[in-house]
Amino acid sequence: MGLYPEIEPYDSGMLDVGDGHRVHWETCGNPDGKPAVVVHGGPGSGCTPGWRRYFDPEAYRIVLFDQRGCGRSTPRADDPAADLSTNTTPHLVADIEQLREHLGIERWLVLGASWGSTLGLAYAETHPERVSEMVLFSVVMTTRREVEWVTRAMGRVFPEEWERFRNGVPEADRDGDLAAAYSRLLHDPDPEVRDKAARDWCAWEDTHVATARDHRPDPRYEDPVFRMVFARLVTHYWSNAAWLEDGALLKGAERLAGIPGVLIHGRLDISGPPDIPWQLARVWPDATLVLVDDAGHGAHPTVNEAVVAATDRFATLPR
């Protein structure tokens, strides 16, 4: 089964979550349906209409929101004056819980992909009593080892492109933390320096996921605003390993006991290798791992089919 037809929200708003941040949210589908929340990727991608299509609109009350600093939430991270010190994983976990309370939802299914799988896991392990099921695809946990893999070790797969990426930072920074080096450039007072850093970062982002034969460049990176928001937030989170203790999400998976989960991952996903969800499935007994042979990182027709199959199955479970 493919994605469900496009739908429009029946309600939306801006939630004041503190620290000067207002988070945009919307609800779609059946107002009396089973609640589900979408945790988008990035960090900094924002929630797009396509996420609504993973759910049967007759069965689900679908909640989408833009994380702090991106999408329609304010203030946006592309503002040179934006303070990112209050944009961390614990802040985002608290925002999700505040949104749940604001909407009067007791428990909800959590759907997340890529960075959204990290944040979804962090939320579920903090508030397991509020999660009915989880569907995660392109699963990552944003550990220092994973950040090092994407920003340095992937150069073995794309050597020419990685060399350009590495050479985008000052020579003195090239053997160090590349995410941190780019983050500094993205906060440089010179707008031309910031723009070049955003372009170089996003060019590498578009490269390290390009392992599937049918990969197409991400058109969002052509938008200078999206490019800056995305690059600033990704480098901010990656250079801090998402403010998570090393291995914290894997160790904390015991808190997910009793929560049914489906982990969907492409075998061709080199930027987020399949051993990441495999390790998680080994310590989360209620999770099922689905490896998709012809998919890489992110949405793919066969990945989409597996996600819809999971949400369809969970639609019949008690709330």
PDB file of C-alpha atoms in Angstrom:
ATOM      1  CA  MET A   1       0.000   0.000   0.000  1.00  0.00           C
ATOM      2  CA  GLY A   2       1.258   3.477  -0.871  1.00  0.00           C
ATOM      3  CA  LEU A   3       0.823   6.712   1.019  1.00  0.00           C
ATOM      4  CA  TYR A   4      -2.620   8.000   1.929  1.00  0.00           C
ATOM      5  CA  PRO A   5      -4.089  10.908  -0.074  1.00  0.00           C
ATOM      6  CA  GLU A   6      -3.127  14.475   0.735  1.00  0.00           C
ATOM      7  CA  ILE A   7      -5.181  16.128   3.471  1.00  0.00           C
ATOM      8  CA  GLU A   8      -5.345  19.555   5.078  1.00  0.00           C
ATOM      9  CA  PRO A   9      -5.222  20.439   8.803  1.00  0.00           C
ATOM     10  CA  TYR A  10      -8.461  21.060  10.635  1.00  0.00           C
ATOM     11  CA  ASP A  11      -6.714  23.060  13.376  1.00  0.00           C
ATOM     12  CA  SER A  12      -3.368  24.762  13.985  1.00  0.00           C
ATOM     13  CA  GLY A  13      -1.686  27.211  16.295  1.00  0.00           C
ATOM     14  CA  MET A  14       1.466  28.594  17.884  1.00  0.00           C
ATOM     15  CA  LEU A  15       2.403  27.263  21.325  1.00  0.00           C
ATOM     16  CA  ASP A  16       4.526  29.421  23.628  1.00  0.00           C
ATOM     17  CA  VAL A  17       7.052  26.941  25.051  1.00  0.00           C
ATOM     18  CA  GLY A  18       9.190  29.495  26.883  1.00  0.00           C
ATOM     19  CA  ASP A  19      12.639  30.981  26.292  1.00  0.00           C
ATOM     20  CA  GLY A  20      11.101  33.265  23.673  1.00  0.00           C
ATOM     21  CA  HIS A  21      10.166  30.291  21.448  1.00  0.00           C
ATOM     22  CA  ARG A  22       6.770  29.690  19.841  1.00  0.00           C
ATOM     23  CA  VAL A  23       6.243  26.275  18.254  1.00  0.00           C
ATOM     24  CA  HIS A  24       3.918  25.847  15.284  1.00  0.00           C
ATOM     25  CA  TRP A  25       1.575  22.842  15.417  1.00  0.00           C
ATOM     26  CA  GLU A  26      -1.286  21.438  13.344  1.00  0.00           C
ATOM     27  CA  THR A  27      -3.786  18.591  13.606  1.00  0.00           C
ATOM     28  CA  CYS A  28      -5.176  16.564  10.702  1.00  0.00           C
ATOM     29  CA  GLY A  29      -7.380  13.551  10.111  1.00  0.00           C
ATOM     30  CA  ASN A  30     -10.096  12.463  12.520  1.00  0.00           C
ATOM     31  CA  PRO A  31     -10.459  14.690  15.619  1.00  0.00           C
ATOM     32  CA  ASP A  32     -11.744  11.629  17.500  1.00  0.00           C
ATOM     33  CA  GLY A  33      -9.149   9.269  16.073  1.00  0.00           C
ATOM     34  CA  LYS A  34      -6.145   7.629  17.677  1.00  0.00           C
ATOM     35  CA  PRO A  35      -3.565  10.342  18.504  1.00  0.00           C
ATOM     36  CA  ALA A  36      -0.197  10.267  16.740  1.00  0.00           C
ATOM     37  CA  VAL A  37       2.630  12.799  16.732  1.00  0.00           C
ATOM     38  CA  VAL A  38       5.191  13.265  13.963  1.00  0.00           C
ATOM     39  CA  VAL A  39       8.783  14.079  14.924  1.00  0.00           C
ATOM     40  CA  HIS A  40      10.559  15.435  11.858  1.00  0.00           C
ATOM     41  CA  GLY A  41      14.200  15.077  10.940  1.00  0.00           C
ATOM     42  CA  GLY A  42      17.131  17.398  10.548  1.00  0.00           C
ATOM     43  CA  PRO A  43      17.477  18.864  13.061  1.00  0.00           C
ATOM     44  CA  GLY A  44      15.937  21.830  11.300  1.00  0.00           C
ATOM     45  CA  SER A  45      13.985  20.239   8.450  1.00  0.00           C
ATOM     46  CA  GLY A  46      10.547  21.302   9.664  1.00  0.00           C
ATOM     47  CA  CYS A  47       7.377  19.297   9.189  1.00  0.00           C
ATOM     48  CA  THR A  48       6.082  19.164   5.613  1.00  0.00           C
ATOM     49  CA  PRO A  49       2.614  18.072   4.372  1.00  0.00           C
ATOM     50  CA  GLY A  50       3.931  14.706   3.185  1.00  0.00           C
ATOM     51  CA  TRP A  51       4.172  13.491   6.774  1.00  0.00           C
ATOM     52  CA  ARG A  52       0.368  13.543   7.035  1.00  0.00           C
ATOM     53  CA  ARG A  53       0.147  10.801   4.418  1.00  0.00           C
ATOM     54  CA  TYR A  54       1.653   8.046   6.594  1.00  0.00           C
ATOM     55  CA  PHE A  55      -1.634   7.715   8.481  1.00  0.00           C
ATOM     56  CA  ASP A  56      -5.179   6.630   7.699  1.00  0.00           C
ATOM     57  CA  PRO A  57      -7.002   9.963   8.135  1.00  0.00           C
ATOM     58  CA  GLU A  58     -10.170   8.152   9.218  1.00  0.00           C
ATOM     59  CA  ALA A  59      -8.361   6.334  12.018  1.00  0.00           C
ATOM     60  CA  TYR A  60      -5.858   8.876  13.339  1.00  0.00           C
ATOM     61  CA  ARG A  61      -5.736  12.300  14.911  1.00  0.00           C
ATOM     62  CA  ILE A  62      -2.405  13.353  13.402  1.00  0.00           C
ATOM     63  CA  VAL A  63      -0.294  16.009  15.138  1.00  0.00           C
ATOM     64  CA  LEU A  64       2.554  17.711  13.300  1.00  0.00           C
ATOM     65  CA  PHE A  65       4.840  20.400  14.702  1.00  0.00           C
ATOM     66  CA  ASP A  66       7.948  22.337  13.744  1.00  0.00           C
ATOM     67  CA  GLN A  67      10.757  21.998  16.277  1.00  0.00           C
ATOM     68  CA  ARG A  68      12.320  25.092  17.802  1.00  0.00           C
ATOM     69  CA  GLY A  69      14.056  27.389  15.345  1.00  0.00           C
ATOM     70  CA  CYS A  70      12.748  25.887  12.097  1.00  0.00           C
ATOM     71  CA  GLY A  71       9.750  25.662   9.814  1.00  0.00           C
ATOM     72  CA  ARG A  72       6.992  28.001  10.966  1.00  0.00           C
ATOM     73  CA  SER A  73       8.206  28.130  14.559  1.00  0.00           C
ATOM     74  CA  THR A  74       9.760  31.364  15.791  1.00  0.00           C
ATOM     75  CA  PRO A  75      12.371  32.738  16.066  1.00  0.00           C
ATOM     76  CA  ARG A  76      14.087  30.936  13.189  1.00  0.00           C
ATOM     77  CA  ALA A  77      17.675  29.787  13.470  1.00  0.00           C
ATOM     78  CA  ASP A  78      18.750  31.630  10.300  1.00  0.00           C
ATOM     79  CA  ASP A  79      18.568  34.929  12.202  1.00  0.00           C
ATOM     80  CA  PRO A  80      22.199  35.845  13.044  1.00  0.00           C
ATOM     81  CA  ALA A  81      20.984  37.003  16.449  1.00  0.00           C
ATOM     82  CA  ALA A  82      19.187  33.734  17.211  1.00  0.00           C
ATOM     83  CA  ASP A  83      20.186  32.303  20.593  1.00  0.00           C
ATOM     84  CA  LEU A  84      20.655  28.547  20.186  1.00  0.00           C
ATOM     85  CA  SER A  85      21.516  27.957  23.849  1.00  0.00           C
ATOM     86  CA  THR A  86      17.851  27.174  24.545  1.00  0.00           C
ATOM     87  CA  ASN A  87      17.597  24.827  21.559  1.00  0.00           C
ATOM     88  CA  THR A  88      18.745  21.433  22.866  1.00  0.00           C
ATOM     89  CA  THR A  89      17.356  17.904  23.030  1.00  0.00           C
ATOM     90  CA  PRO A  90      15.985  18.346  26.591  1.00  0.00           C
ATOM     91  CA  HIS A  91      14.218  21.541  25.451  1.00  0.00           C
ATOM     92  CA  LEU A  92      12.638  19.730  22.484  1.00  0.00           C
ATOM     93  CA  VAL A  93      11.546  16.786  24.662  1.00  0.00           C
ATOM     94  CA  ALA A  94       9.860  19.247  27.018  1.00  0.00           C
ATOM     95  CA  ASP A  95       8.183  20.974  24.036  1.00  0.00           C
ATOM     96  CA  ILE A  96       6.662  17.692  22.835  1.00  0.00           C
ATOM     97  CA  GLU A  97       5.267  16.990  26.292  1.00  0.00           C
ATOM     98  CA  GLN A  98       3.915  20.536  26.595  1.00  0.00           C
ATOM     99  CA  LEU A  99       2.212  20.140  23.206  1.00  0.00           C
ATOM    100  CA  ARG A 100       0.624  16.863  24.312  1.00  0.00           C
ATOM    101  CA  GLU A 101      -0.780  18.549  27.411  1.00  0.00           C
ATOM    102  CA  HIS A 102      -1.941  21.559  25.391  1.00  0.00           C
ATOM    103  CA  LEU A 103      -3.916  19.307  23.033  1.00  0.00           C
ATOM    104  CA  GLY A 104      -5.402  17.247  25.880  1.00  0.00           C
ATOM    105  CA  ILE A 105      -3.947  13.950  24.661  1.00  0.00           C
ATOM    106  CA  GLU A 106      -3.388  11.131  27.154  1.00  0.00           C
ATOM    107  CA  ARG A 107      -1.093   8.940  25.015  1.00  0.00           C
ATOM    108  CA  TRP A 108       0.002   9.010  21.405  1.00  0.00           C
ATOM    109  CA  LEU A 109       1.854   7.012  18.792  1.00  0.00           C
ATOM    110  CA  VAL A 110       5.263   8.525  17.985  1.00  0.00           C
ATOM    111  CA  LEU A 111       6.452   8.537  14.359  1.00  0.00           C
ATOM    112  CA  GLY A 112       9.982   9.776  13.678  1.00  0.00           C
ATOM    113  CA  ALA A 113      12.665   9.525  11.017  1.00  0.00           C
ATOM    114  CA  SER A 114      16.411  10.184  10.984  1.00  0.00           C
ATOM    115  CA  TRP A 115      17.039  12.883  13.618  1.00  0.00           C
ATOM    116  CA  GLY A 116      13.348  12.464  14.484  1.00  0.00           C
ATOM    117  CA  SER A 117      14.091   8.894  15.569  1.00  0.00           C
ATOM    118  CA  THR A 118      16.709  10.205  18.027  1.00  0.00           C
ATOM    119  CA  LEU A 119      14.331  12.820  19.418  1.00  0.00           C
ATOM    120  CA  GLY A 120      11.415  10.365  19.429  1.00  0.00           C
ATOM    121  CA  LEU A 121      13.457   7.875  21.444  1.00  0.00           C
ATOM    122  CA  ALA A 122      14.603  10.593  23.862  1.00  0.00           C
ATOM    123  CA  TYR A 123      10.980  11.630  24.372  1.00  0.00           C
ATOM    124  CA  ALA A 124       9.684   8.076  24.804  1.00  0.00           C
ATOM    125  CA  GLU A 125      12.416   7.143  27.266  1.00  0.00           C
ATOM    126  CA  THR A 126      11.626  10.277  29.296  1.00  0.00           C
ATOM    127  CA  HIS A 127       7.829   9.867  29.149  1.00  0.00           C
ATOM    128  CA  PRO A 128       7.136   6.166  28.387  1.00  0.00           C
ATOM    129  CA  GLU A 129       3.700   6.344  29.998  1.00  0.00           C
ATOM    130  CA  ARG A 130       2.658   8.836  27.300  1.00  0.00           C
ATOM    131  CA  VAL A 131       3.620   6.667  24.303  1.00  0.00           C
ATOM    132  CA  SER A 132       1.279   4.006  22.930  1.00  0.00           C
ATOM    133  CA  GLU A 133       3.483   2.775  20.038  1.00  0.00           C
ATOM    134  CA  MET A 134       6.476   3.918  18.008  1.00  0.00           C
ATOM    135  CA  VAL A 135       7.254   3.806  14.284  1.00  0.00           C
ATOM    136  CA  LEU A 136      10.797   4.914  13.459  1.00  0.00           C
ATOM    137  CA  PHE A 137      12.589   4.847  10.127  1.00  0.00           C
ATOM    138  CA  SER A 138      16.137   5.713   9.053  1.00  0.00           C
ATOM    139  CA  VAL A 139      16.981   5.145  12.691  1.00  0.00           C
ATOM    140  CA  VAL A 140      19.886   7.035  14.267  1.00  0.00           C
ATOM    141  CA  MET A 141      20.856   7.886  17.840  1.00  0.00           C
ATOM    142  CA  THR A 142      23.198  10.848  17.172  1.00  0.00           C
ATOM    143  CA  THR A 143      26.096   9.498  19.214  1.00  0.00           C
ATOM    144  CA  ARG A 144      29.574  10.982  18.877  1.00  0.00           C
ATOM    145  CA  ARG A 145      30.577   7.827  17.012  1.00  0.00           C
ATOM    146  CA  GLU A 146      27.752   8.370  14.504  1.00  0.00           C
ATOM    147  CA  VAL A 147      28.634  12.046  14.021  1.00  0.00           C
ATOM    148  CA  GLU A 148      32.275  11.098  13.463  1.00  0.00           C
ATOM    149  CA  TRP A 149      31.135   8.460  10.968  1.00  0.00           C
ATOM    150  CA  VAL A 150      29.082  10.902   8.900  1.00  0.00           C
ATOM    151  CA  THR A 151      31.501  13.834   9.009  1.00  0.00           C
ATOM    152  CA  ARG A 152      34.773  11.934   8.588  1.00  0.00           C
ATOM    153  CA  ALA A 153      34.615   8.171   7.952  1.00  0.00           C
ATOM    154  CA  MET A 154      32.130   8.579   5.083  1.00  0.00           C
ATOM    155  CA  GLY A 155      35.000  10.195   3.217  1.00  0.00           C
ATOM    156  CA  ARG A 156      36.076   6.653   2.374  1.00  0.00           C
ATOM    157  CA  VAL A 157      32.886   6.264   0.333  1.00  0.00           C
ATOM    158  CA  PHE A 158      32.870   9.742  -1.240  1.00  0.00           C
ATOM    159  CA  PRO A 159      36.546  10.819  -1.094  1.00  0.00           C
ATOM    160  CA  GLU A 160      36.427  13.709  -3.566  1.00  0.00           C
ATOM    161  CA  GLU A 161      33.249  15.208  -2.131  1.00  0.00           C
ATOM    162  CA  TRP A 162      34.489  14.762   1.433  1.00  0.00           C
ATOM    163  CA  GLU A 163      37.744  16.519   0.650  1.00  0.00           C
ATOM    164  CA  ARG A 164      35.763  19.532  -0.570  1.00  0.00           C
ATOM    165  CA  PHE A 165      33.652  19.362   2.579  1.00  0.00           C
ATOM    166  CA  ARG A 166      36.698  19.179   4.856  1.00  0.00           C
ATOM    167  CA  ASN A 167      38.443  21.998   2.979  1.00  0.00           C
ATOM    168  CA  GLY A 168      35.458  24.241   3.634  1.00  0.00           C
ATOM    169  CA  VAL A 169      36.765  24.923   7.148  1.00  0.00           C
ATOM    170  CA  PRO A 170      40.021  26.685   8.126  1.00  0.00           C
ATOM    171  CA  GLU A 171      43.109  24.502   7.814  1.00  0.00           C
ATOM    172  CA  ALA A 172      43.656  24.513  11.572  1.00  0.00           C
ATOM    173  CA  ASP A 173      40.208  22.914  12.091  1.00  0.00           C
ATOM    174  CA  ARG A 174      40.427  20.165   9.454  1.00  0.00           C
ATOM    175  CA  ASP A 175      41.681  17.432  11.778  1.00  0.00           C
ATOM    176  CA  GLY A 176      39.213  18.268  14.542  1.00  0.00           C
ATOM    177  CA  ASP A 177      35.444  18.327  15.042  1.00  0.00           C
ATOM    178  CA  LEU A 178      34.140  19.296  11.609  1.00  0.00           C
ATOM    179  CA  ALA A 179      30.575  19.865  12.830  1.00  0.00           C
ATOM    180  CA  ALA A 180      31.864  22.328  15.445  1.00  0.00           C
ATOM    181  CA  ALA A 181      34.101  24.023  12.871  1.00  0.00           C
ATOM    182  CA  TYR A 182      31.161  24.523  10.518  1.00  0.00           C
ATOM    183  CA  SER A 183      29.003  25.740  13.401  1.00  0.00           C
ATOM    184  CA  ARG A 184      31.551  28.477  14.101  1.00  0.00           C
ATOM    185  CA  LEU A 185      31.567  29.507  10.434  1.00  0.00           C
ATOM    186  CA  LEU A 186      27.769  29.599  10.409  1.00  0.00           C
ATOM    187  CA  HIS A 187      27.894  32.148  13.239  1.00  0.00           C
ATOM    188  CA  ASP A 188      30.578  34.313  11.611  1.00  0.00           C
ATOM    189  CA  PRO A 189      29.690  38.027  11.454  1.00  0.00           C
ATOM    190  CA  ASP A 190      30.370  38.029   7.692  1.00  0.00           C
ATOM    191  CA  PRO A 191      27.206  36.944   5.790  1.00  0.00           C
ATOM    192  CA  GLU A 192      29.296  35.647   2.876  1.00  0.00           C
ATOM    193  CA  VAL A 193      31.202  33.331   5.215  1.00  0.00           C
ATOM    194  CA  ARG A 194      27.925  32.084   6.664  1.00  0.00           C
ATOM    195  CA  ASP A 195      26.391  31.521   3.236  1.00  0.00           C
ATOM    196  CA  LYS A 196      29.385  29.565   1.911  1.00  0.00           C
ATOM    197  CA  ALA A 197      29.453  27.387   5.043  1.00  0.00           C
ATOM    198  CA  ALA A 198      25.739  26.607   4.666  1.00  0.00           C
ATOM    199  CA  ARG A 199      26.215  25.696   0.998  1.00  0.00           C
ATOM    200  CA  ASP A 200      29.232  23.495   1.730  1.00  0.00           C
ATOM    201  CA  TRP A 201      27.496  21.742   4.630  1.00  0.00           C
ATOM    202  CA  CYS A 202      24.318  21.040   2.673  1.00  0.00           C
ATOM    203  CA  ALA A 203      26.300  19.808  -0.346  1.00  0.00           C
ATOM    204  CA  TRP A 204      27.872  17.168   1.911  1.00  0.00           C
ATOM    205  CA  GLU A 205      24.485  16.340   3.472  1.00  0.00           C
ATOM    206  CA  ASP A 206      23.140  15.670  -0.016  1.00  0.00           C
ATOM    207  CA  THR A 207      26.159  13.487  -0.795  1.00  0.00           C
ATOM    208  CA  HIS A 208      26.419  11.136   2.172  1.00  0.00           C
ATOM    209  CA  VAL A 209      22.814   9.941   1.729  1.00  0.00           C
ATOM    210  CA  ALA A 210      23.311   9.352  -2.018  1.00  0.00           C
ATOM    211  CA  THR A 211      23.726   5.598  -1.949  1.00  0.00           C
ATOM    212  CA  ALA A 212      20.494   4.494  -3.635  1.00  0.00           C
ATOM    213  CA  ARG A 213      20.491   4.272  -7.420  1.00  0.00           C
ATOM    214  CA  ASP A 214      17.465   6.570  -7.734  1.00  0.00           C
ATOM    215  CA  HIS A 215      18.770   9.317  -5.416  1.00  0.00           C
ATOM    216  CA  ARG A 216      17.890  12.864  -6.458  1.00  0.00           C
ATOM    217  CA  PRO A 217      19.384  16.059  -4.982  1.00  0.00           C
ATOM    218  CA  ASP A 218      17.226  17.581  -2.249  1.00  0.00           C
ATOM    219  CA  PRO A 219      15.606  20.727  -3.756  1.00  0.00           C
ATOM    220  CA  ARG A 220      15.172  22.268  -0.300  1.00  0.00           C
ATOM    221  CA  TYR A 221      18.889  23.094  -0.199  1.00  0.00           C
ATOM    222  CA  GLU A 222      18.332  25.571  -3.046  1.00  0.00           C
ATOM    223  CA  ASP A 223      16.393  27.798  -0.622  1.00  0.00           C
ATOM    224  CA  PRO A 224      18.894  30.062   1.208  1.00  0.00           C
ATOM    225  CA  VAL A 225      16.655  30.357   4.278  1.00  0.00           C
ATOM    226  CA  PHE A 226      16.105  26.618   4.628  1.00  0.00           C
ATOM    227  CA  ARG A 227      19.800  26.008   3.945  1.00  0.00           C
ATOM    228  CA  MET A 228      20.898  28.322   6.757  1.00  0.00           C
ATOM    229  CA  VAL A 229      18.307  27.086   9.273  1.00  0.00           C
ATOM    230  CA  PHE A 230      19.155  23.463   8.556  1.00  0.00           C
ATOM    231  CA  ALA A 231      22.940  23.861   8.586  1.00  0.00           C
ATOM    232  CA  ARG A 232      22.954  25.912  11.774  1.00  0.00           C
ATOM    233  CA  LEU A 233      20.746  23.497  13.696  1.00  0.00           C
ATOM    234  CA  VAL A 234      22.401  20.297  12.461  1.00  0.00           C
ATOM    235  CA  THR A 235      25.899  21.522  13.306  1.00  0.00           C
ATOM    236  CA  HIS A 236      24.666  22.842  16.662  1.00  0.00           C
ATOM    237  CA  TYR A 237      23.220  19.458  17.604  1.00  0.00           C
ATOM    238  CA  TRP A 238      25.932  17.286  16.076  1.00  0.00           C
ATOM    239  CA  SER A 239      28.808  19.202  17.648  1.00  0.00           C
ATOM    240  CA  ASN A 240      27.160  18.549  21.018  1.00  0.00           C
ATOM    241  CA  ALA A 241      26.195  14.908  20.279  1.00  0.00           C
ATOM    242  CA  ALA A 242      22.592  15.991  20.891  1.00  0.00           C
ATOM    243  CA  TRP A 243      23.353  16.646  24.580  1.00  0.00           C
ATOM    244  CA  LEU A 244      23.026  12.925  25.259  1.00  0.00           C
ATOM    245  CA  GLU A 245      25.464  10.884  27.308  1.00  0.00           C
ATOM    246  CA  ASP A 246      27.312   8.411  25.133  1.00  0.00           C
ATOM    247  CA  GLY A 247      25.062   5.418  24.497  1.00  0.00           C
ATOM    248  CA  ALA A 248      22.253   6.905  26.598  1.00  0.00           C
ATOM    249  CA  LEU A 249      19.410   5.997  24.242  1.00  0.00           C
ATOM    250  CA  LEU A 250      20.570   2.415  23.850  1.00  0.00           C
ATOM    251  CA  LYS A 251      20.988   2.031  27.615  1.00  0.00           C
ATOM    252  CA  GLY A 252      17.627   3.694  28.237  1.00  0.00           C
ATOM    253  CA  ALA A 253      15.729   1.413  25.851  1.00  0.00           C
ATOM    254  CA  GLU A 254      14.721  -0.733  28.841  1.00  0.00           C
ATOM    255  CA  ARG A 255      12.209   2.048  29.621  1.00  0.00           C
ATOM    256  CA  LEU A 256      10.428   1.178  26.355  1.00  0.00           C
ATOM    257  CA  ALA A 257       9.371  -2.243  27.641  1.00  0.00           C
ATOM    258  CA  GLY A 258       5.712  -2.790  26.824  1.00  0.00           C
ATOM    259  CA  ILE A 259       5.666  -0.196  24.024  1.00  0.00           C
ATOM    260  CA  PRO A 260       5.272  -1.888  20.601  1.00  0.00           C
ATOM    261  CA  GLY A 261       7.664  -0.498  18.011  1.00  0.00           C
ATOM    262  CA  VAL A 262       8.629  -0.928  14.365  1.00  0.00           C
ATOM    263  CA  LEU A 263      12.122   0.072  13.218  1.00  0.00           C
ATOM    264  CA  ILE A 264      12.349   0.482   9.440  1.00  0.00           C
ATOM    265  CA  HIS A 265      15.753   0.924   7.825  1.00  0.00           C
ATOM    266  CA  GLY A 266      17.318   0.757   4.372  1.00  0.00           C
ATOM    267  CA  ARG A 267      20.124  -1.760   3.871  1.00  0.00           C
ATOM    268  CA  LEU A 268      21.779   0.795   1.560  1.00  0.00           C
ATOM    269  CA  ASP A 269      21.777   3.452   4.288  1.00  0.00           C
ATOM    270  CA  ILE A 270      25.505   3.981   4.724  1.00  0.00           C
ATOM    271  CA  SER A 271      25.297   7.373   6.433  1.00  0.00           C
ATOM    272  CA  GLY A 272      23.208   5.723   9.154  1.00  0.00           C
ATOM    273  CA  PRO A 273      24.369   2.094   9.040  1.00  0.00           C
ATOM    274  CA  PRO A 274      21.820  -0.669   9.756  1.00  0.00           C
ATOM    275  CA  ASP A 275      23.711  -1.800  12.855  1.00  0.00           C
ATOM    276  CA  ILE A 276      22.174   1.182  14.675  1.00  0.00           C
ATOM    277  CA  PRO A 277      18.534  -0.089  14.582  1.00  0.00           C
ATOM    278  CA  TRP A 278      19.792  -3.684  14.864  1.00  0.00           C
ATOM    279  CA  GLN A 279      21.451  -2.905  18.198  1.00  0.00           C
ATOM    280  CA  LEU A 280      18.322  -1.073  19.374  1.00  0.00           C
ATOM    281  CA  ALA A 281      16.053  -3.985  18.437  1.00  0.00           C
ATOM    282  CA  ARG A 282      18.244  -6.344  20.479  1.00  0.00           C
ATOM    283  CA  VAL A 283      17.577  -4.407  23.698  1.00  0.00           C
ATOM    284  CA  TRP A 284      13.965  -3.388  22.979  1.00  0.00           C
ATOM    285  CA  PRO A 285      12.046  -6.678  23.038  1.00  0.00           C
ATOM    286  CA  ASP A 286       8.780  -5.131  21.843  1.00  0.00           C
ATOM    287  CA  ALA A 287      10.351  -3.721  18.662  1.00  0.00           C
ATOM    288  CA  THR A 288      10.399  -5.340  15.228  1.00  0.00           C
ATOM    289  CA  LEU A 289      13.219  -4.523  12.815  1.00  0.00           C
ATOM    290  CA  VAL A 290      12.320  -4.240   9.117  1.00  0.00           C
ATOM    291  CA  LEU A 291      15.312  -3.972   6.767  1.00  0.00           C
ATOM    292  CA  VAL A 292      14.402  -2.725   3.289  1.00  0.00           C
ATOM    293  CA  ASP A 293      16.810  -4.109   0.694  1.00  0.00           C
ATOM    294  CA  ASP A 294      16.571  -1.411  -1.981  1.00  0.00           C
ATOM    295  CA  ALA A 295      16.462   1.721   0.196  1.00  0.00           C
ATOM    296  CA  GLY A 296      19.005   4.175   1.530  1.00  0.00           C
ATOM    297  CA  HIS A 297      18.475   6.988   4.047  1.00  0.00           C
ATOM    298  CA  GLY A 298      15.116   8.744   4.234  1.00  0.00           C
ATOM    299  CA  ALA A 299      11.784   8.291   2.507  1.00  0.00           C
ATOM    300  CA  HIS A 300      11.692   5.699  -0.279  1.00  0.00           C
ATOM    301  CA  PRO A 301       8.660   3.957  -1.836  1.00  0.00           C
ATOM    302  CA  THR A 302       9.346   0.630  -0.112  1.00  0.00           C
ATOM    303  CA  VAL A 303      10.154   2.382   3.171  1.00  0.00           C
ATOM    304  CA  ASN A 304       6.915   4.336   2.875  1.00  0.00           C
ATOM    305  CA  GLU A 305       4.988   1.098   2.365  1.00  0.00           C
ATOM    306  CA  ALA A 306       6.512  -0.361   5.525  1.00  0.00           C
ATOM    307  CA  VAL A 307       5.686   2.778   7.524  1.00  0.00           C
ATOM    308  CA  VAL A 308       2.056   2.764   6.365  1.00  0.00           C
ATOM    309  CA  ALA A 309       1.778  -0.956   7.114  1.00  0.00           C
ATOM    310  CA  ALA A 310       2.970  -0.249  10.664  1.00  0.00           C
ATOM    311  CA  THR A 311       0.589   2.652  11.287  1.00  0.00           C
ATOM    312  CA  ASP A 312      -2.283   0.643   9.805  1.00  0.00           C
ATOM    313  CA  ARG A 313      -1.532  -2.223  12.172  1.00  0.00           C
ATOM    314  CA  PHE A 314      -1.258   0.029  15.206  1.00  0.00           C
ATOM    315  CA  ALA A 315      -4.505   1.809  14.314  1.00  0.00           C
ATOM    316  CA  THR A 316      -6.387  -1.261  15.547  1.00  0.00           C
ATOM    317  CA  LEU A 317      -4.638  -1.416  18.942  1.00  0.00           C
ATOM    318  CA  PRO A 318      -6.192   0.192  22.036  1.00  0.00           C
ATOM    319  CA  ARG A 319      -5.235   3.762  22.741  1.00  0.00           C
TER     320      ARG A 319
END
